[in-house]
XYZ file of C-alpha atoms in Angstrom:
65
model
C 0.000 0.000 0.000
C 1.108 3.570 -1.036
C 0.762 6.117 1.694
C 1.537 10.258 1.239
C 2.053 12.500 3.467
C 0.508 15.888 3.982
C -0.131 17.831 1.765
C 0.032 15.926 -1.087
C -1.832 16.764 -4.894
C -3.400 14.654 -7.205
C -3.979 15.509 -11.058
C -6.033 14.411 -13.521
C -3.315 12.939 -16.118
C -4.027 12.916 -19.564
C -1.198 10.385 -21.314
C 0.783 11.950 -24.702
C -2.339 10.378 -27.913
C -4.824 9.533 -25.428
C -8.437 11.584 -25.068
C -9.704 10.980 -21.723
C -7.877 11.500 -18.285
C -7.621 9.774 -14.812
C -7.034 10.822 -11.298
C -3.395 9.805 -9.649
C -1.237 11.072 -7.643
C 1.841 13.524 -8.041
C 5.037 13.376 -6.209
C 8.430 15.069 -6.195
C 6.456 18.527 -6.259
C 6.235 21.251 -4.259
C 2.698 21.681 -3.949
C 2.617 25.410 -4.879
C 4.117 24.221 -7.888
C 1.960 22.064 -9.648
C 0.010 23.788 -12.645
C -2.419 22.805 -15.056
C -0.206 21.652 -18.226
C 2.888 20.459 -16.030
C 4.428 17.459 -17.893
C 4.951 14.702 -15.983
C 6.156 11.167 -15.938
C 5.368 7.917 -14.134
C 7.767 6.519 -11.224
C 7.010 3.168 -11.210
C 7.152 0.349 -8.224
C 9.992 -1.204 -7.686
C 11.019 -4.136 -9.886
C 9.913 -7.023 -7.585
C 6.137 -5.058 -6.974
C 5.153 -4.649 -10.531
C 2.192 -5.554 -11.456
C -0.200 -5.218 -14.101
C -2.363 -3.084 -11.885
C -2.301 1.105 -11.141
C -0.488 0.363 -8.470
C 2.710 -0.228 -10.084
C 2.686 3.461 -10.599
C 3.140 4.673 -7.356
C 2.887 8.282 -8.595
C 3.453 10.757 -11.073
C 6.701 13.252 -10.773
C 7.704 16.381 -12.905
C 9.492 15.723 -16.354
C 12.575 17.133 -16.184
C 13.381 19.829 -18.558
């Protein structure tokens, strides 16, 4: 189980050719930093966790750049 701590934000993420979005989490982010049209990417679970699940994203993080 994934846990955050306070605060934490949550975006609707709409993937690069795709039409719809869905809610997740976003990490590695200031708070007062997160905007609407921030690219992101996933971090993933660690290797022995994945899944084919949403879990095995545990959250979404700033693209660098």
């Amino acid at each position: 189980m994934v846990t955050s701590e306070l605060p934490f934000a949550w975006a609707r993420i709409r993937l690069d050719g795709a039409d719809v979005t869905f809610p997740h989490l976003l990490g590695d982010v200031d708070v007062d930093d997160v905007h609407i049209g921030m690219r992101v990417r996933a971090v993933w679970a660690h290797q022995d966790t994945l899944a084919p699940t949403w879990e095995s994203i545990r959250h979404f993080a700033p693209e660098a750049g």
